[in-house]
mmCIF file of N, CA and C in Angstrom:
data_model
loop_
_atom_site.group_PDB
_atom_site.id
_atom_site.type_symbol
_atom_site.label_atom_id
_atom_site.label_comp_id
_atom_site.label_asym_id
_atom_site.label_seq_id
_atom_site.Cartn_x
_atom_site.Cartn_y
_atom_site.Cartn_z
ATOM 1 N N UNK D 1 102.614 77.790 83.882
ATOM 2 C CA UNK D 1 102.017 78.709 84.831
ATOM 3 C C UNK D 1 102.211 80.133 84.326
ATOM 4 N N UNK D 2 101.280 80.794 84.644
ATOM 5 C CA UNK D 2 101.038 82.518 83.347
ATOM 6 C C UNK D 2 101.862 83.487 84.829
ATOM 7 N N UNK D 3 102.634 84.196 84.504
ATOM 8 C CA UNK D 3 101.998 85.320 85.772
ATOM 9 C C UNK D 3 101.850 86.561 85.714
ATOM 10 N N UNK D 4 100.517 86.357 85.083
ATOM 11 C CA UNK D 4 99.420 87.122 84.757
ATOM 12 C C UNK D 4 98.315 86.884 86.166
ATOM 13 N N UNK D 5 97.440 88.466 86.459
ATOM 14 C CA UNK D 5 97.221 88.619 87.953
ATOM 15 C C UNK D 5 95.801 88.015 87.249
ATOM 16 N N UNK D 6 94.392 87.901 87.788
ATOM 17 C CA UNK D 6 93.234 87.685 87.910
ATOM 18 C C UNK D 6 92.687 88.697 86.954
ATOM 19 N N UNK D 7 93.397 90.102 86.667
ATOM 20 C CA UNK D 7 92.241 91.028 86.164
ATOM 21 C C UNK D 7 92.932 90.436 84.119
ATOM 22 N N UNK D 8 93.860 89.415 84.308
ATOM 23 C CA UNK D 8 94.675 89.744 82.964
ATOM 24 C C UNK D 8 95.681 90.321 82.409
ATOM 25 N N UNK D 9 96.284 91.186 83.479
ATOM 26 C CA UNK D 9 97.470 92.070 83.364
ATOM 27 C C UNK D 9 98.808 91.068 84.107
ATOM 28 N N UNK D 10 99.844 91.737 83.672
ATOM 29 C CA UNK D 10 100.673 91.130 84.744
ATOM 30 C C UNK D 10 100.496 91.468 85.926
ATOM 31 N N UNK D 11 101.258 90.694 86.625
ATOM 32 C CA UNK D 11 101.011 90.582 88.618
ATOM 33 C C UNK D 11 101.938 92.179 88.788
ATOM 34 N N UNK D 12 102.791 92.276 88.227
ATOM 35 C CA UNK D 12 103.306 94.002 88.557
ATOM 36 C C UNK D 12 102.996 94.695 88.146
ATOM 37 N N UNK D 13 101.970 94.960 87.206
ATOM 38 C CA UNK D 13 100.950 95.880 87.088
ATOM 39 C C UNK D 13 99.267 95.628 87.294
ATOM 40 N N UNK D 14 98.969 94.971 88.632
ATOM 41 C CA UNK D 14 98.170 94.736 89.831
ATOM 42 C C UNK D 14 97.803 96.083 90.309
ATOM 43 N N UNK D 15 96.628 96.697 90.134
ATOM 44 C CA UNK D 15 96.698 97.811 90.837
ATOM 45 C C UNK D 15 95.790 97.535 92.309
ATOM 46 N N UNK D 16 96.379 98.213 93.257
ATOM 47 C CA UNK D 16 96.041 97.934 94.500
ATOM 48 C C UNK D 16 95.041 98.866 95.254
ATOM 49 N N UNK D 17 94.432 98.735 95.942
ATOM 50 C CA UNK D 17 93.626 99.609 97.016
ATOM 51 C C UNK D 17 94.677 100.451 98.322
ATOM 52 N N UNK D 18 94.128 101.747 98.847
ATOM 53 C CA UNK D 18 95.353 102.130 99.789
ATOM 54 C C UNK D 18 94.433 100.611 100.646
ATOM 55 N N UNK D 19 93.673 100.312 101.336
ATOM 56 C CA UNK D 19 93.546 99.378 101.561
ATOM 57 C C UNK D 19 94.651 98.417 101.568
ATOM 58 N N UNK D 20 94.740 97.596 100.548
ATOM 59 C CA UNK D 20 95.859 96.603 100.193
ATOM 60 C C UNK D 20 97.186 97.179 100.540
ATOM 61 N N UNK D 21 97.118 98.409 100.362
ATOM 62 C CA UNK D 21 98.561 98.636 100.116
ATOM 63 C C UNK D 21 98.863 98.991 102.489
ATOM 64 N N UNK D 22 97.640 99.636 102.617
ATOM 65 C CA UNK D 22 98.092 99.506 104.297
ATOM 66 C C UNK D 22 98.242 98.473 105.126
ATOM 67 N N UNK D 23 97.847 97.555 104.438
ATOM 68 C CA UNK D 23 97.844 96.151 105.143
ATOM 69 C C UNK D 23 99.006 95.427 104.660
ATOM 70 N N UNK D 24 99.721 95.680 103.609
ATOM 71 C CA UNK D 24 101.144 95.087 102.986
ATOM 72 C C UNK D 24 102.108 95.909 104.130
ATOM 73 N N UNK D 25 101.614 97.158 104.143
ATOM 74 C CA UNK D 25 102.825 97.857 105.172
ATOM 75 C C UNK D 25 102.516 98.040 106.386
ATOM 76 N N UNK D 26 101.556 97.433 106.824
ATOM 77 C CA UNK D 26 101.113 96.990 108.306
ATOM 78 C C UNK D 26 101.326 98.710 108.585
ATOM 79 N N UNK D 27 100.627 99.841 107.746
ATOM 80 C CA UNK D 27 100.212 101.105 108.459
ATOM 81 C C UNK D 27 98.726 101.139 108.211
ATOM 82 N N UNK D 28 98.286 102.055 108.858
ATOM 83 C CA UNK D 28 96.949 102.626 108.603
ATOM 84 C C UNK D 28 96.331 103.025 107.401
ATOM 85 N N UNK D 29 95.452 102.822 106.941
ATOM 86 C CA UNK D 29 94.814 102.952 105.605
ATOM 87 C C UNK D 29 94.893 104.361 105.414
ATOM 88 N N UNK D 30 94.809 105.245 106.362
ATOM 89 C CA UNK D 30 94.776 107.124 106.185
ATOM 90 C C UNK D 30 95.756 107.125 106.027
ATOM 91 N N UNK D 31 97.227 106.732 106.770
ATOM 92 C CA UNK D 31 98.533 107.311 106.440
ATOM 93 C C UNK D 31 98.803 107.104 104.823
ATOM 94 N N UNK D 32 98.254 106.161 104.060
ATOM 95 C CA UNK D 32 98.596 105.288 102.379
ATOM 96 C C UNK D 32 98.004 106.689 101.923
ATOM 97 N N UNK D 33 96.476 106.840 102.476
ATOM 98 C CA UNK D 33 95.943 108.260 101.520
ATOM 99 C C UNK D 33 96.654 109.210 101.420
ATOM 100 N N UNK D 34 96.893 109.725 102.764
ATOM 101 C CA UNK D 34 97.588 110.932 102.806
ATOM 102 C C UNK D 34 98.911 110.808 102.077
ATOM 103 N N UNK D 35 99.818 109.845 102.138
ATOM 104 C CA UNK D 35 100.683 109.616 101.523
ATOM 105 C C UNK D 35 101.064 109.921 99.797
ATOM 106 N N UNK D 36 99.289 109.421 99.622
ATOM 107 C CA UNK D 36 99.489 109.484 97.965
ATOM 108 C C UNK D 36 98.697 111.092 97.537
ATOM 109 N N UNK D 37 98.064 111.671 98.213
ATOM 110 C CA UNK D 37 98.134 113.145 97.965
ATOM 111 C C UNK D 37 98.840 114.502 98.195
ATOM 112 N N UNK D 38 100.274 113.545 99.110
ATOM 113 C CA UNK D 38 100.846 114.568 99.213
ATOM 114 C C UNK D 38 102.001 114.027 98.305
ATOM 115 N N UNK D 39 101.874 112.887 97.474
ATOM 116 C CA UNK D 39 102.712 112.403 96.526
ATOM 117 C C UNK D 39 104.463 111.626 97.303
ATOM 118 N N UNK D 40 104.118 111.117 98.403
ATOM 119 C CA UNK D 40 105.436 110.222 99.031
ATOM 120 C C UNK D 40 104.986 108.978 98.602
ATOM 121 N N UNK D 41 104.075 108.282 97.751
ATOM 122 C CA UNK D 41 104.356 107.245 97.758
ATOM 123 C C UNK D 41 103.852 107.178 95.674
ATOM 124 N N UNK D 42 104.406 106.433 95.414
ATOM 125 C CA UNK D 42 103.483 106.071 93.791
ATOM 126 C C UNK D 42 102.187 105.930 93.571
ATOM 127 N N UNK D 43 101.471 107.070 92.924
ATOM 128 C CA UNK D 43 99.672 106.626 92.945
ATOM 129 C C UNK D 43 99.472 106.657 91.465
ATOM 130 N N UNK D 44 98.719 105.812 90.717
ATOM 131 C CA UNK D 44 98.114 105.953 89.803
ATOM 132 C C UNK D 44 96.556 106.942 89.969
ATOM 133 N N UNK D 45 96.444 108.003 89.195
ATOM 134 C CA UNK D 45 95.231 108.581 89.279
ATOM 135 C C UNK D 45 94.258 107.987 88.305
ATOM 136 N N UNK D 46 92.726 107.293 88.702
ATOM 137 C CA UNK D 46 91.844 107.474 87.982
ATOM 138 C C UNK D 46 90.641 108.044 88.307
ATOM 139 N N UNK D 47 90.968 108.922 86.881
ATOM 140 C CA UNK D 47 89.856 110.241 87.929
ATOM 141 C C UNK D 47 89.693 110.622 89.245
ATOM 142 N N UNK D 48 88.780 110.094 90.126
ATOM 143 C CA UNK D 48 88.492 110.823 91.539
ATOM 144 C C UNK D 48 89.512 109.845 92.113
ATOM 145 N N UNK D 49 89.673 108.487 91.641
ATOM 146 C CA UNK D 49 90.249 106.789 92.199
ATOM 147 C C UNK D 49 91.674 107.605 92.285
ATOM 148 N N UNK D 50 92.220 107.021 93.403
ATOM 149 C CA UNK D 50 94.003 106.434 93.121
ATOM 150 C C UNK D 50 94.624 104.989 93.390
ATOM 151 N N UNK D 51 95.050 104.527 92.941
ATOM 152 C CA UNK D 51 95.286 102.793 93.054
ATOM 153 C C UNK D 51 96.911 103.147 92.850
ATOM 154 N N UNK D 52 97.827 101.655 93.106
ATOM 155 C CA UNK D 52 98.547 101.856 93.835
ATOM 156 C C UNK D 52 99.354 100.652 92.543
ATOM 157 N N UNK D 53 100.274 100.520 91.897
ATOM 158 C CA UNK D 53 100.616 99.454 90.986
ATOM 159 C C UNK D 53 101.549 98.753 92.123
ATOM 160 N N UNK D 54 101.352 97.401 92.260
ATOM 161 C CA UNK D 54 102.145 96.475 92.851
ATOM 162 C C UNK D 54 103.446 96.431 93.068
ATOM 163 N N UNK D 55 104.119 96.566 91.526
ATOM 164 C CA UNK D 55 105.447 96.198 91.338
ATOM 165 C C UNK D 55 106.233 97.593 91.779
ATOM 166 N N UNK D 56 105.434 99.002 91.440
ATOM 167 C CA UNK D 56 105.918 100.761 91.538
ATOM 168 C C UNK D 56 105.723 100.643 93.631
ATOM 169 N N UNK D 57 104.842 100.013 94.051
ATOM 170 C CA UNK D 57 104.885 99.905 95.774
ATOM 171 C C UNK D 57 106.137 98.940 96.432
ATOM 172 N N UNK D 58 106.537 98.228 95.797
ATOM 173 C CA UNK D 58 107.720 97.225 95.681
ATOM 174 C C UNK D 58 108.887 97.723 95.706
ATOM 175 N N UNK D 59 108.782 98.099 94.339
ATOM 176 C CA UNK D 59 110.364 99.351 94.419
ATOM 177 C C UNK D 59 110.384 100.748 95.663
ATOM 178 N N UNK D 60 108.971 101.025 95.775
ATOM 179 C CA UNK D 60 109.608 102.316 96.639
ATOM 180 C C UNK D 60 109.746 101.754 98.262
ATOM 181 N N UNK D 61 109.423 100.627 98.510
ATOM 182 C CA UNK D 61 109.819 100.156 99.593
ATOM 183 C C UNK D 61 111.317 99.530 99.505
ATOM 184 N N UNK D 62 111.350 99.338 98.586
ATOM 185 C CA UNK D 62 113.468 98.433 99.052
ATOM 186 C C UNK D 62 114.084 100.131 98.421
ATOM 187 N N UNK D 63 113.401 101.163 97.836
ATOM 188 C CA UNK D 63 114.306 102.066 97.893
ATOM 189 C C UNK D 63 114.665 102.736 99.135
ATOM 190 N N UNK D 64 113.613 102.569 100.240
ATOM 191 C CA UNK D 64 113.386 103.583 101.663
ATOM 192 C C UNK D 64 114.339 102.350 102.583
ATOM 193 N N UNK D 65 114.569 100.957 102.262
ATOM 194 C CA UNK D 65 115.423 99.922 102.895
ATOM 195 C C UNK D 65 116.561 100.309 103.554
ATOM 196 N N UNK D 66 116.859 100.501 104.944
ATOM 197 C CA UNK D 66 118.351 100.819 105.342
ATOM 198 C C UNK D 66 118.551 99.566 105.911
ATOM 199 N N UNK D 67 120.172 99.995 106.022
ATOM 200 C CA UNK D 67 120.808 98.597 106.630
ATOM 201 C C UNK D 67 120.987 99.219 108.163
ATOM 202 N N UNK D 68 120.635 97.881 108.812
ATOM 203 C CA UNK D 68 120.542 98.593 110.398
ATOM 204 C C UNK D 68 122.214 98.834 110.953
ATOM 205 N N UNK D 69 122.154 99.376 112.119
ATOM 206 C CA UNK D 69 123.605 99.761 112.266
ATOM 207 C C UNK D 69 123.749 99.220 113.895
ATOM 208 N N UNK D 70 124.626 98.924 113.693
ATOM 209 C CA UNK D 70 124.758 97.617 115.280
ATOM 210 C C UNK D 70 124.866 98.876 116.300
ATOM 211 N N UNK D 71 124.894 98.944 117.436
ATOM 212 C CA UNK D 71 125.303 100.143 118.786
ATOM 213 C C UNK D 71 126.582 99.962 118.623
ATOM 214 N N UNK D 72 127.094 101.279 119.254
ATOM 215 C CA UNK D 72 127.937 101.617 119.818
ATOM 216 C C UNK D 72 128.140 101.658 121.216
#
């Protein structure tokens, strides 16, 4: 079994739609845009395009990961 994605690349370098990527983080497709022009999240630029690499959306989510904290 390859894991290599559909386009031929590896699966962590998958580049994604903010599309894809708002629906992985169950936010709104505008918050992903805005996100990636004000540079809080990883964007690949092509030309006018920005796409989103799989494995670079992966890491910056378990980096933002807290551990919850029981009440007091």
């Amino acid at each position: 079994m390859s894991d290599h994605g559909t386009n031929g690349a590896p699966d962590g370098f998958k580049l994604l739609t903010a599309e894809e990527v708002a629906e992985m983080l169950s936010v709104p497709e505008r918050w992903v845009r805005d996100a990636s022009r004000e540079g809080r999240i990883p964007t690949v630029k092509l030309g006018r395009y920005r796409r989103f690499r799989r494995d670079a959306v992966f890491a910056w989510i378990e980096a933002r990961e807290v551990e919850g904290r029981g009440r007091k």
